[in-house]
Amino acid sequence: MDASIASILALDGVTNGAVYALLAIATVLLFSVTRVLFLPQGEFVAYGALTLGMFQLGQTPGTVWLLLALTAFSVVTESVALLRRGQDFFSVLRHVRSVAAFPVLISMLSVWAAPKAPPLWVQALLTLGLVTPLGGMIWRIAFRPLADASVLVLLIVSVGVHFMLTGLALVFFGAEGYRNPAFWDERYSLGALTLSGQTVIMLAASAALIGLLWLFFERSLYGKALRATAVNRLGARIVGISTETAGRSAFLLAAFIGALSGLLVGPTTTIFYDSGFLIGLKGFVAAVFGGLASYPMAALGAVLLGMVESFGAFQASAFKEVIVFTAILPVLLWRSLRHPDHEEH
Amino acid sequence: MHQPAKLATLIALAGSFTVGSAQADITIGVTLPLTGPASGLGIPVKNGIALWPQSIGGEKLNVIVLDDATDPTAGVKNARLFISEDKVDLIVGSVATPVAVAIVDVAAEGQTLQIAVSPAIVPDGRDGYTYRIAHSTAVMAHAMVEHMKKQGIKTVGFLGYGDAYGEAWLKDFTAKSQAAGIRLVAVERFQRSDTSVTAQALKLVAANPDAMLVVASGSGAAMPHRAIVERGFKGKIYQTHSAASRDLMRVGGKDVEGAYVVSGPATVAEQLPDSNPSKKPALQFVADYEKAYGPGSRNQFGAHAYDIRLVLETIVPAALKKAKPGTKEFRAALKDALEAAGPIAVSQGVLDYSPKDHWGFTPETGVILKVVNGDWKLEN
């Protein structure tokens, strides 16, 4: 291996690492706000890429029907619960409107726009608009009723949600993979390196999003409220922070980040209905690197993981995944030695 | 398992085929993945089976189709039902290799012929009642190596799935290429779910072989292909028969232009030379299938279903002379007839089963297609 090969591998590693970093940050965010170890984070990646892929073919994406079905399900169950609690009909109707308005609108817009082959950026926006509310619906259906359950129960539920989302993806997108066109089809040569426009977009989008999230959590009142929920649910509720809103926002944000990652990786590889899991799992490993608490450490872990992956694939491609997932063992050991009592808050 | 109600539900679910085995009808049990990861392969086979005739050799044909959901346990259950409840004369399935392998022992135990629609590899001697209608990797590797020899290729780089399919190709290709004096200079693996194969492509391109062999399936075959092209590889790139679907062009775009793909002959029926024994059956298959399912709907799995029909039309009349359907003697006669049939020209090649060879296809079966302007062109 010489310097030029090493630099190409490093660039490849950093590019993949940037996507893992986004997923790692979403995982840390969800865990710290809701205590859910959200394994299906990667599924949003697949949903994002496949939704855009179907838009590209001029078809109505399966996500539309999935979103409408989940919306209908949560509207019905929640309305029944509210009526039983003695709420009057009109307040239930207002609730239904607030839950279903956006999903129904964006679905109608997508059905209308899909056959017209709008420009790529419009399709990308529609994709984000379709996948993001899925996060909210999953929270409503699977996690809200269990908000006070133990971390283990929430983990088991998230495994269930993972299987559900993979199965539904097969139904709605089919078994074949999609590869999306690049957002920016430009190539720059830097010595031995070829920097494609898509790589630049991936790195820039990840860096920007990480920066924005940092600003959000450090500078805005809303972000601070989310952090407060993470530190102490009861305390946050006493000082008037709605833990419900916090949970929903966290899931929406996670779905948004996932869908965005899907748009970013879509042009570099073929995404299948079940591709998300492994990508999400790598994001999860990176999140563990940051102790499921630190955003900068998670991002750093993700970039390291991307590097280990690309150099590992170069040295021994048959054992790439073994190398990547073995890398987590020393990290776990190190973390448990450093924070022996790092269990539940 | 023996509840009649459950059986009825299963059959009703499985689709549009008739049940109830009156005496002397020929009963065929078909187990296919109509749901689950391999449903994309199972559904075209079911479509092909729906075009089978009502009767063969003057006997009514009863076809029972059950869904195995790409699950070996469900496949075994279906096969046991076929043997114990339906008393079938023949089992077809499955398209998913792990399911087909699981059924092998059930078929042998029930002494019932199994026609697997997948390259099911089992240890020697265990496949006594199992015959494959899908191409073996060895047959396909043969066609590929012959083409490489003609192109004057001396060195090859291998980039394949790190699974059973990749292993089978590596083994068979290594054996055939060594005999032809072609050297494998680099062997790299990847997973279907990988987001990047840049590292592997770098190493392969650095080894500078005359040609690359990409072993992957369907739309998954395009990503490694593009990675190799993006790293500036100018040589020839070969793809296997699992990549011989239009998904390769849909996902690969202009980067897969000029790729060589080994395939069965059915998908390029019109381009086959008249001397090819598969030309007539392949044209017939394409005409029938596209009449029923629309232009351009032809695919290798529908062709397999058509080929099973051609095989049945050859062996059933011979077996009927010896015994009545539904009996142990008839099942034995079917097996004997299959092994004694000699070469049968089908849409995907020429089948020649024997007591020793349960794979059937003769070495000349595979054809090489080249991607030209986003379409298949037959190489001679």
XYZ file of C-alpha atoms in Angstrom:
725
model
C 0.000 0.000 0.000
C 1.397 3.377 -0.937
C 0.329 6.902 -0.036
C -2.066 7.307 -2.945
C -3.966 4.127 -2.140
C -4.029 5.050 1.535
C -5.451 8.458 0.729
C -8.183 6.981 -1.483
C -9.073 4.510 1.266
C -9.075 7.266 3.870
C -11.413 9.399 1.758
C -13.723 6.418 1.256
C -13.660 5.736 4.988
C -14.423 9.333 5.909
C -17.268 9.488 3.385
C -18.930 6.385 4.784
C -18.056 7.559 8.276
C -19.949 10.787 7.652
C -23.148 8.816 7.085
C -22.514 6.590 10.105
C -21.926 9.785 12.088
C -25.385 11.093 11.205
C -26.977 7.808 12.249
C -24.873 7.659 15.410
C -26.029 11.137 16.351
C -29.654 10.208 15.754
C -29.160 7.131 17.933
C -27.574 9.151 20.738
C -30.332 11.749 20.464
C -33.115 9.177 20.713
C -31.465 7.299 23.549
C -30.784 10.360 25.611
C -34.267 11.849 25.187
C -36.450 8.739 25.218
C -34.089 5.992 26.525
C -34.960 3.952 23.423
C -32.039 2.090 21.817
C -33.498 2.572 18.381
C -32.102 -0.267 16.239
C -34.355 0.485 13.226
C -32.608 3.841 12.718
C -31.064 2.356 9.562
C -34.505 1.491 8.201
C -35.173 5.199 7.680
C -32.050 5.247 5.492
C -33.464 2.494 3.293
C -36.908 4.148 3.246
C -35.378 7.461 2.208
C -33.284 5.962 -0.590
C -36.068 3.670 -1.868
C -38.692 6.427 -1.779
C -36.498 8.636 -3.919
C -35.761 5.633 -6.151
C -39.483 5.120 -6.812
C -39.982 8.833 -7.471
C -37.184 8.541 -10.032
C -39.104 5.797 -11.847
C -42.156 8.057 -11.879
C -44.061 5.736 -9.541
C -45.932 6.648 -6.386
C -43.618 5.472 -3.579
C -44.900 2.743 -1.277
C -44.064 5.065 1.605
C -47.241 7.013 0.819
C -49.504 4.054 1.528
C -47.453 3.019 4.531
C -47.649 6.506 6.000
C -51.412 6.711 5.413
C -51.935 3.266 6.931
C -49.913 4.102 10.045
C -51.670 7.471 10.344
C -55.082 5.829 10.109
C -54.065 3.251 12.695
C -52.841 5.780 15.223
C -55.773 8.140 14.622
C -58.288 5.362 15.250
C -56.606 3.978 18.368
C -55.991 7.413 19.867
C -59.509 8.653 19.141
C -61.006 5.598 20.792
C -58.768 6.148 23.819
C -59.694 9.853 24.030
C -63.439 9.200 23.701
C -63.249 6.571 26.409
C -61.569 9.084 28.648
C -64.657 11.240 28.235
C -63.304 13.884 25.852
C -65.975 15.556 23.781
C -66.293 14.835 20.105
C -64.918 18.146 18.854
C -61.710 18.064 20.845
C -61.116 14.536 19.519
C -61.702 15.865 16.011
C -59.172 18.638 16.610
C -56.684 16.045 17.796
C -57.265 13.935 14.681
C -56.726 17.000 12.533
C -53.449 17.847 14.236
C -52.140 14.279 13.856
C -53.308 13.503 10.334
C -53.161 16.853 8.553
C -49.496 16.819 7.512
C -49.221 13.125 6.552
C -52.390 13.312 4.437
C -51.305 16.541 2.758
C -47.804 15.335 1.889
C -49.212 12.017 0.650
C -51.668 13.764 -1.641
C -48.916 16.024 -2.899
C -46.672 13.008 -3.603
C -49.377 11.075 -5.429
C -50.042 14.157 -7.542
C -46.387 14.972 -8.214
C -44.937 11.466 -8.714
C -46.026 10.854 -12.346
C -44.999 14.402 -13.383
C -41.265 13.678 -12.882
C -40.433 16.877 -10.945
C -36.782 17.955 -10.591
C -34.535 15.907 -8.320
C -34.538 18.412 -5.459
C -38.351 18.468 -5.353
C -38.365 14.670 -5.197
C -35.780 14.798 -2.409
C -37.908 17.266 -0.430
C -41.013 15.114 -0.905
C -38.995 12.103 0.260
C -37.949 13.900 3.433
C -41.551 15.018 3.905
C -42.821 11.433 3.576
C -40.249 9.639 5.732
C -40.007 12.164 8.573
C -43.620 11.777 9.787
C -43.073 7.998 9.806
C -40.850 8.568 12.844
C -43.682 10.353 14.622
C -46.142 7.577 13.765
C -43.779 4.880 15.027
C -43.428 6.817 18.249
C -47.217 7.154 18.595
C -47.908 3.493 17.897
C -44.987 1.670 19.486
C -43.230 3.832 22.048
C -45.575 6.443 23.526
C -47.691 3.908 25.416
C -44.456 2.568 26.940
C -42.762 5.847 27.793
C -42.079 4.770 31.368
C -40.970 1.219 30.637
C -37.448 -0.006 31.335
C -34.620 0.345 28.816
C -34.727 -3.397 28.195
C -38.447 -3.387 27.315
C -37.920 -0.439 24.999
C -35.013 -2.271 23.341
C -37.153 -5.345 22.759
C -39.888 -3.176 21.267
C -37.364 -1.535 18.975
C -36.220 -4.965 17.758
C -39.879 -5.672 16.972
C -40.214 -2.365 15.153
C -37.102 -3.246 13.141
C -38.644 -6.497 11.905
C -41.913 -4.736 11.182
C -40.249 -1.992 9.144
C -38.087 -4.446 7.167
C -41.115 -6.605 6.346
C -43.200 -3.602 5.339
C -40.341 -2.320 3.186
C -40.361 -5.614 1.273
C -44.106 -5.282 0.735
C -44.016 -1.643 -0.334
C -40.739 -1.454 -2.274
C -40.214 -5.040 -3.513
C -37.099 -7.196 -3.342
C -35.040 -5.379 -5.971
C -32.581 -2.626 -5.143
C -32.522 1.003 -6.249
C -29.652 3.305 -7.026
C -30.340 7.006 -7.205
C -28.673 9.571 -9.459
C -26.028 11.796 -7.900
C -27.163 15.235 -6.769
C -24.008 16.775 -8.158
C -22.280 14.929 -10.997
C -18.908 16.646 -10.844
C -15.466 15.137 -10.360
C -12.347 16.854 -9.064
C -8.857 15.390 -9.223
C -6.516 16.015 -6.313
C -3.399 14.029 -7.145
C -4.396 10.379 -6.894
C -7.695 11.310 -5.303
C -10.894 11.742 -7.251
C -13.354 13.788 -5.309
C -16.872 13.369 -6.655
C -19.544 15.961 -6.139
C -21.594 13.455 -4.197
C -18.723 12.949 -1.728
C -18.482 16.688 -1.200
C -22.238 16.867 -0.572
C -22.096 13.950 1.863
C -19.264 15.472 3.882
C -20.755 18.970 3.819
C -24.269 17.802 4.744
C -22.997 15.717 7.647
C -20.796 18.490 8.977
C -23.589 21.046 8.630
C -26.136 18.849 10.350
C -23.785 18.021 13.210
C -23.090 21.735 13.641
C -26.792 22.608 13.553
C -27.612 19.931 16.097
C -24.890 21.251 18.375
C -26.310 24.775 18.095
C -29.825 23.459 18.669
C -28.940 21.620 21.846
C -26.582 24.237 23.269
C -28.197 27.497 22.252
C -31.947 27.068 21.800
C -34.446 26.814 24.631
C -36.196 23.958 22.888
C -32.975 22.000 22.560
C -32.183 22.608 26.208
C -35.641 21.351 27.134
C -34.939 18.137 25.178
C -31.685 17.720 27.057
C -33.437 18.339 30.336
C -35.884 15.539 29.542
C -32.944 13.290 28.876
C -31.299 14.062 32.203
C -34.388 13.752 34.377
C -37.873 13.058 33.042
C -39.678 13.769 36.259
C -37.733 16.951 36.971
C -38.350 18.204 33.457
C -42.059 17.597 33.830
C -42.135 19.473 37.138
C -40.597 22.563 35.574
C -43.159 22.418 32.781
C -41.398 20.622 29.937
C -43.672 18.256 28.054
C -41.928 14.889 27.837
C -44.506 13.894 25.226
C -43.422 16.671 22.898
C -39.792 15.833 23.597
C -40.307 12.204 22.631
C -42.170 13.070 19.472
C -39.624 15.672 18.399
C -36.772 13.243 19.001
C -38.390 10.595 16.792
C -39.219 13.100 14.064
C -35.659 14.375 14.113
C -34.269 10.833 14.015
C -36.462 9.931 11.035
C -35.435 13.136 9.289
C -31.736 12.402 9.830
C -32.260 8.827 8.658
C -34.067 9.882 5.491
C -31.393 12.483 4.783
C -28.686 9.828 5.192
C -30.643 7.686 2.752
C -30.625 10.496 0.197
C -26.874 10.874 0.739
C -25.876 7.195 0.375
C -28.485 6.422 -2.316
C -26.265 7.601 -5.205
C -23.150 5.742 -4.014
C -24.542 2.232 -3.645
C -27.527 0.036 -4.381
C -29.997 0.133 -1.528
C -32.293 -2.840 -0.899
C -35.305 -3.045 1.377
C -33.120 -4.660 4.053
C -29.914 -2.674 3.529
C -30.734 -0.261 6.320
C -30.101 -2.604 9.202
C -26.360 -3.037 8.709
C -25.842 0.677 8.057
C -27.855 1.512 11.159
C -25.962 -1.056 13.186
C -22.691 0.639 12.285
C -24.172 3.947 13.365
C -25.127 2.246 16.596
C -21.582 0.955 17.128
C -20.326 4.495 16.622
C -22.897 5.750 19.131
C -21.626 3.241 21.671
C -18.202 4.729 21.039
C -19.583 7.952 22.441
C -21.106 6.136 25.401
C -24.571 6.810 23.909
C -24.263 10.267 25.424
C -21.628 12.338 23.645
C -22.302 13.703 20.144
C -18.687 14.650 19.278
C -17.390 11.283 20.489
C -20.082 9.475 18.478
C -19.130 11.423 15.349
C -15.454 10.666 15.937
C -16.290 6.993 16.484
C -18.223 6.953 13.227
C -15.331 8.342 11.214
C -12.937 5.853 12.855
C -15.366 3.057 12.057
C -15.539 4.146 8.419
C -11.724 4.089 8.277
C -11.484 0.648 9.910
C -14.060 -0.566 7.413
C -12.312 0.724 4.309
C -8.792 -0.332 5.346
C -10.164 -3.652 6.599
C -11.873 -4.268 3.265
C -8.594 -3.543 1.493
C -6.572 -5.928 3.638
C -9.037 -8.788 3.982
C -12.344 -8.173 2.250
C -13.822 -11.532 3.288
C -13.499 -10.550 6.967
C -14.526 -6.909 6.710
C -17.626 -7.098 8.892
C -15.786 -9.256 11.414
C -13.107 -6.595 11.695
C -15.643 -3.779 12.014
C -17.740 -5.407 14.707
C -14.731 -6.773 16.594
C -13.515 -3.184 16.860
C -16.356 -2.497 19.293
C -15.040 -4.966 21.899
C -12.017 -2.955 23.102
C -14.212 0.158 23.113
C -16.776 -1.501 25.350
C -13.998 -2.727 27.621
C -12.458 0.716 27.810
C -15.805 2.356 28.535
C -16.768 -0.090 31.217
C -13.375 0.330 32.918
C -13.658 4.105 32.800
C -17.268 4.322 33.916
C -17.875 1.235 36.011
C -21.302 2.495 37.179
C -22.496 3.769 33.817
C -25.852 1.997 33.838
C -29.171 3.759 34.017
C -29.543 7.302 35.259
C -50.481 -30.303 10.088
C -53.228 -32.844 9.532
C -56.111 -30.481 10.075
C -58.082 -30.447 6.845
C -59.230 -26.876 7.476
C -55.673 -25.617 7.728
C -54.711 -27.474 4.604
C -57.617 -25.974 2.735
C -56.679 -22.476 3.871
C -53.100 -22.962 2.767
C -54.175 -24.131 -0.634
C -56.710 -21.353 -0.997
C -54.040 -18.837 -0.042
C -51.583 -20.288 -2.475
C -53.639 -19.336 -5.438
C -55.650 -20.314 -8.341
C -55.043 -23.999 -8.710
C -57.381 -26.894 -8.406
C -57.264 -29.376 -5.540
C -58.737 -32.790 -5.017
C -56.871 -35.703 -6.482
C -59.254 -38.010 -8.209
C -57.739 -41.393 -8.983
C -55.388 -41.623 -11.957
C -54.893 -37.883 -12.287
C -51.286 -36.821 -12.238
C -50.728 -34.769 -9.097
C -47.858 -32.333 -8.832
C -46.984 -30.511 -5.618
C -45.285 -27.164 -6.107
C -43.684 -25.269 -3.246
C -42.460 -21.763 -4.070
C -41.500 -18.613 -2.179
C -44.505 -16.444 -3.015
C -43.663 -14.191 -0.083
C -40.407 -13.360 1.677
C -37.021 -12.345 0.288
C -37.063 -14.760 -2.685
C -40.613 -13.904 -3.760
C -39.191 -12.049 -6.750
C -38.028 -15.455 -8.047
C -41.009 -17.520 -6.914
C -43.769 -15.429 -8.454
C -42.501 -15.691 -12.078
C -42.272 -19.473 -11.663
C -45.864 -19.539 -10.452
C -46.828 -17.408 -13.470
C -45.060 -19.903 -15.719
C -46.787 -22.862 -14.075
C -50.165 -21.191 -14.592
C -49.552 -21.626 -18.330
C -49.151 -25.398 -18.080
C -51.656 -27.457 -20.100
C -54.709 -29.096 -18.483
C -53.474 -32.571 -19.245
C -50.293 -34.380 -20.205
C -50.210 -37.725 -22.023
C -53.997 -37.879 -21.896
C -54.117 -37.688 -18.090
C -55.537 -34.724 -16.211
C -52.949 -32.616 -14.430
C -53.554 -31.526 -10.837
C -51.170 -28.846 -9.681
C -51.099 -27.813 -6.020
C -49.104 -24.671 -5.302
C -48.124 -23.845 -1.726
C -46.178 -20.867 -0.422
C -42.989 -21.657 1.493
C -42.266 -17.995 2.305
C -38.516 -18.557 1.602
C -38.476 -20.528 4.861
C -36.868 -24.014 4.852
C -39.158 -25.179 7.674
C -42.261 -24.212 5.732
C -40.831 -25.840 2.606
C -40.237 -29.121 4.424
C -43.752 -28.968 5.857
C -45.208 -28.414 2.385
C -43.190 -31.316 0.965
C -44.364 -33.638 3.744
C -47.972 -32.588 3.117
C -47.540 -33.319 -0.571
C -46.235 -36.805 0.121
C -48.480 -37.892 2.997
C -51.766 -36.107 2.241
C -51.850 -35.375 -1.460
C -49.895 -38.451 -2.577
C -48.233 -36.405 -5.301
C -46.336 -38.011 -8.142
C -43.765 -35.246 -8.291
C -42.568 -32.281 -6.233
C -41.458 -29.049 -7.884
C -39.493 -26.544 -5.832
C -38.279 -24.548 -4.309
C -36.738 -21.575 -6.090
C -34.915 -20.515 -2.950
C -31.797 -22.684 -2.659
C -31.887 -23.171 1.149
C -35.506 -24.334 0.895
C -34.757 -26.663 -2.019
C -31.854 -28.189 -0.074
C -34.099 -28.801 2.929
C -36.638 -30.647 0.772
C -33.996 -33.011 -0.674
C -34.141 -35.399 2.293
C -37.949 -35.381 2.419
C -38.115 -36.301 -1.259
C -35.613 -39.130 -0.813
C -37.448 -40.439 2.245
C -40.810 -40.361 0.440
C -39.229 -41.774 -2.742
C -40.797 -38.946 -4.713
C -39.104 -37.107 -7.524
C -38.108 -33.531 -6.701
C -37.409 -31.025 -9.459
C -35.561 -28.164 -7.788
C -35.796 -24.802 -9.552
C -32.502 -23.757 -7.980
C -28.895 -25.017 -8.005
C -29.276 -27.025 -4.798
C -25.879 -28.398 -3.778
C -25.965 -31.403 -1.441
C -23.286 -34.007 -0.597
C -22.874 -36.789 -3.152
C -25.415 -39.584 -2.899
C -27.993 -37.619 -0.914
C -29.771 -36.259 -3.957
C -31.093 -39.643 -5.100
C -34.546 -38.221 -5.913
C -33.527 -34.626 -6.617
C -32.968 -33.166 -10.087
C -32.275 -29.508 -10.886
C -33.855 -27.497 -13.684
C -31.684 -24.442 -12.880
C -28.179 -24.113 -14.251
C -25.242 -25.183 -12.129
C -22.475 -22.652 -11.653
C -20.109 -25.175 -13.275
C -22.062 -25.121 -16.558
C -22.143 -21.327 -16.544
C -18.467 -21.053 -15.628
C -17.720 -23.336 -18.578
C -19.421 -20.964 -21.027
C -17.687 -17.975 -19.467
C -14.206 -19.531 -19.587
C -14.757 -20.569 -23.223
C -15.585 -16.963 -24.061
C -12.553 -15.683 -22.140
C -10.314 -18.086 -24.054
C -11.647 -16.739 -27.351
C -10.995 -13.176 -26.164
C -7.407 -14.058 -25.297
C -7.812 -13.320 -21.604
C -4.968 -14.629 -19.440
C -5.588 -13.104 -16.013
C -8.816 -12.502 -14.088
C -9.722 -10.592 -10.930
C -12.599 -11.962 -8.839
C -15.036 -9.766 -6.904
C -17.855 -11.816 -5.406
C -20.414 -12.117 -2.645
C -18.984 -13.551 0.566
C -21.752 -16.172 0.629
C -22.555 -19.599 -0.813
C -23.169 -18.200 -4.297
C -19.795 -16.444 -4.354
C -18.054 -19.557 -2.994
C -19.650 -21.842 -5.595
C -18.533 -19.557 -8.399
C -15.022 -19.227 -7.017
C -14.675 -23.000 -6.799
C -16.119 -23.811 -10.223
C -14.498 -20.895 -11.991
C -11.075 -21.685 -10.508
C -11.330 -25.284 -11.703
C -12.403 -24.379 -15.257
C -10.038 -21.451 -15.673
C -6.977 -23.367 -14.509
C -7.693 -26.026 -17.109
C -7.831 -23.259 -19.722
C -4.596 -21.620 -18.576
C -6.319 -18.544 -17.152
C -4.947 -17.278 -13.850
C -6.925 -15.722 -10.976
C -4.677 -12.883 -9.842
C -6.845 -11.360 -7.084
C -9.844 -12.553 -5.102
C -11.947 -10.035 -3.181
C -15.291 -10.337 -1.389
C -18.115 -8.022 -0.505
C -21.606 -8.188 1.021
C -24.830 -7.280 -0.707
C -25.505 -4.639 1.953
C -22.118 -2.918 1.637
C -22.265 0.798 0.958
C -18.878 0.834 -0.750
C -16.504 -1.578 -2.484
C -13.893 1.080 -3.218
C -11.225 -0.743 -1.216
C -11.767 -4.030 -3.027
C -11.902 -2.288 -6.406
C -8.606 -0.524 -5.655
C -6.862 -3.764 -4.886
C -8.300 -5.512 -7.937
C -7.442 -2.706 -10.334
C -3.914 -2.573 -8.852
C -3.491 -6.267 -9.748
C -4.228 -5.208 -13.350
C -5.968 -8.325 -14.697
C -7.178 -8.662 -18.300
C -10.743 -9.126 -17.084
C -12.849 -8.909 -13.926
C -15.494 -11.371 -12.796
C -18.264 -9.902 -10.648
C -20.310 -12.495 -8.777
C -23.501 -10.910 -7.477
C -27.213 -11.088 -8.163
C -29.871 -8.871 -9.697
C -29.605 -5.181 -8.945
C -26.792 -5.911 -6.456
C -24.472 -6.700 -9.354
C -24.385 -3.113 -10.577
C -22.706 -1.467 -7.562
C -19.408 -3.462 -7.688
C -19.412 -3.123 -11.473
C -19.618 0.654 -11.237
C -16.967 0.757 -8.515
C -14.514 -1.072 -10.782
C -15.288 1.227 -13.700
C -14.958 4.297 -11.473
C -11.479 3.186 -10.438
C -10.485 3.420 -14.072
C -10.523 -0.248 -15.066
C -10.516 -0.501 -18.861
C -10.598 -4.299 -19.335
C -13.564 -6.583 -19.811
C -16.004 -7.171 -16.965
C -17.964 -10.425 -16.710
C -21.165 -10.958 -14.757
C -22.817 -14.215 -13.724
C -26.244 -15.588 -14.650
C -27.773 -14.205 -11.437
C -27.115 -10.747 -12.843
C -28.810 -11.525 -16.168
C -31.873 -9.404 -15.539
C -32.818 -5.941 -16.680
C -32.170 -4.667 -13.163
C -28.480 -4.665 -14.087
C -29.088 -1.971 -16.707
C -31.711 -0.140 -14.661
C -29.328 0.305 -11.733
C -26.004 0.258 -13.573
C -26.836 2.747 -16.316
C -24.067 3.530 -18.781
C -21.362 2.069 -16.541
C -22.447 -1.505 -17.314
C -22.295 -0.842 -21.057
C -20.053 -3.478 -22.664
C -20.400 -5.945 -19.781
C -20.420 -9.664 -20.607
C -23.150 -11.625 -18.839
C -23.460 -15.395 -18.946
C -27.047 -16.621 -19.162
C -29.390 -19.341 -20.247
C -30.600 -18.917 -23.848
C -34.304 -18.256 -23.137
C -34.117 -14.510 -22.578
C -32.559 -13.843 -26.010
C -34.707 -16.318 -27.933
C -34.946 -14.194 -31.106
C -31.174 -13.715 -31.373
C -30.270 -17.402 -31.105
C -28.851 -18.950 -34.293
C -31.120 -21.507 -35.930
C -28.582 -24.212 -35.115
C -29.172 -23.736 -31.387
C -31.450 -26.563 -30.187
C -33.048 -24.173 -27.679
C -34.232 -21.722 -30.298
C -37.616 -23.332 -30.946
C -38.592 -23.961 -27.307
C -37.247 -20.545 -26.278
C -39.315 -18.736 -28.926
C -42.375 -20.719 -27.875
C -41.786 -19.838 -24.210
C -41.363 -16.132 -24.974
C -44.493 -16.094 -27.136
C -46.637 -17.862 -24.516
C -45.298 -15.970 -21.524
C -45.419 -12.502 -23.045
C -48.892 -13.136 -24.415
C -50.076 -13.809 -20.890
C -48.009 -11.262 -18.938
C -47.205 -8.495 -21.404
C -44.285 -7.631 -23.710
C -40.847 -7.759 -22.115
C -42.063 -9.858 -19.168
C -39.886 -12.868 -20.086
C -37.423 -13.988 -17.432
C -35.298 -17.003 -16.584
C -37.628 -18.216 -13.823
C -40.693 -18.299 -16.029
C -38.505 -20.198 -18.514
C -37.670 -22.794 -15.851
C -41.391 -23.409 -15.326
C -41.845 -23.845 -19.073
C -38.900 -26.254 -19.171
C -40.418 -28.414 -16.427
C -43.493 -28.716 -18.617
C -41.351 -29.848 -21.571
C -39.641 -32.414 -19.346
C -43.011 -33.675 -18.097
C -44.312 -33.991 -21.638
C -41.321 -36.208 -22.396
C -41.281 -38.443 -19.326
C -44.972 -38.758 -18.382
C -46.061 -40.729 -21.496
C -43.154 -43.127 -20.955
C -44.036 -43.618 -17.289
C -47.756 -44.034 -18.038
C -46.925 -47.140 -20.054
C -45.538 -48.775 -16.928
C -47.895 -47.759 -14.097
C -50.903 -45.718 -13.008
C -50.435 -42.239 -11.499
C -50.717 -42.008 -7.732
C -48.830 -45.237 -7.151
C -45.339 -45.982 -5.921
C -44.651 -47.741 -9.219
C -45.557 -44.623 -11.193
C -43.159 -42.490 -9.146
C -40.376 -44.987 -9.782
C -41.265 -45.073 -13.478
C -41.071 -41.263 -13.663
C -37.567 -41.332 -12.189
C -36.469 -44.056 -14.594
C -37.995 -42.220 -17.548
C -36.209 -38.993 -16.567
C -32.841 -40.725 -16.365
C -33.388 -42.624 -19.609
C -34.894 -39.737 -21.604
C -31.660 -38.703 -23.281
C -31.142 -35.103 -24.410
C -34.268 -32.938 -24.063
C -34.082 -29.552 -25.798
C -35.677 -26.942 -23.535
C -35.783 -23.152 -23.607
C -32.794 -22.788 -21.276
C -30.481 -25.314 -22.966
C -30.295 -29.058 -23.392
C -31.060 -31.365 -20.467
C -29.502 -34.798 -20.271
C -30.135 -36.405 -16.891
C -28.615 -39.745 -16.006
C -28.436 -41.855 -12.833
C -25.123 -40.089 -12.120
C -25.882 -36.583 -13.378
C -28.805 -34.923 -11.597
C -27.863 -31.464 -12.893
C -28.887 -32.143 -16.442
C -27.694 -29.203 -18.493
C -24.980 -30.037 -21.007
C -21.794 -27.912 -21.001
C -22.810 -26.059 -24.178
C -25.871 -24.590 -22.471
C -24.658 -21.160 -21.402
C -24.605 -18.209 -23.791
C -22.718 -14.935 -23.354
C -24.688 -11.716 -23.657
C -23.124 -8.313 -24.082
C -24.772 -5.131 -22.875
C -25.058 -2.884 -25.927
C -27.058 0.352 -25.764
C -28.822 -0.832 -22.627
C -29.993 -4.074 -24.220
C -28.778 -7.665 -24.504
C -26.807 -8.697 -27.561
C -25.857 -12.323 -28.064
C -22.109 -12.948 -28.417
C -21.005 -15.716 -30.718
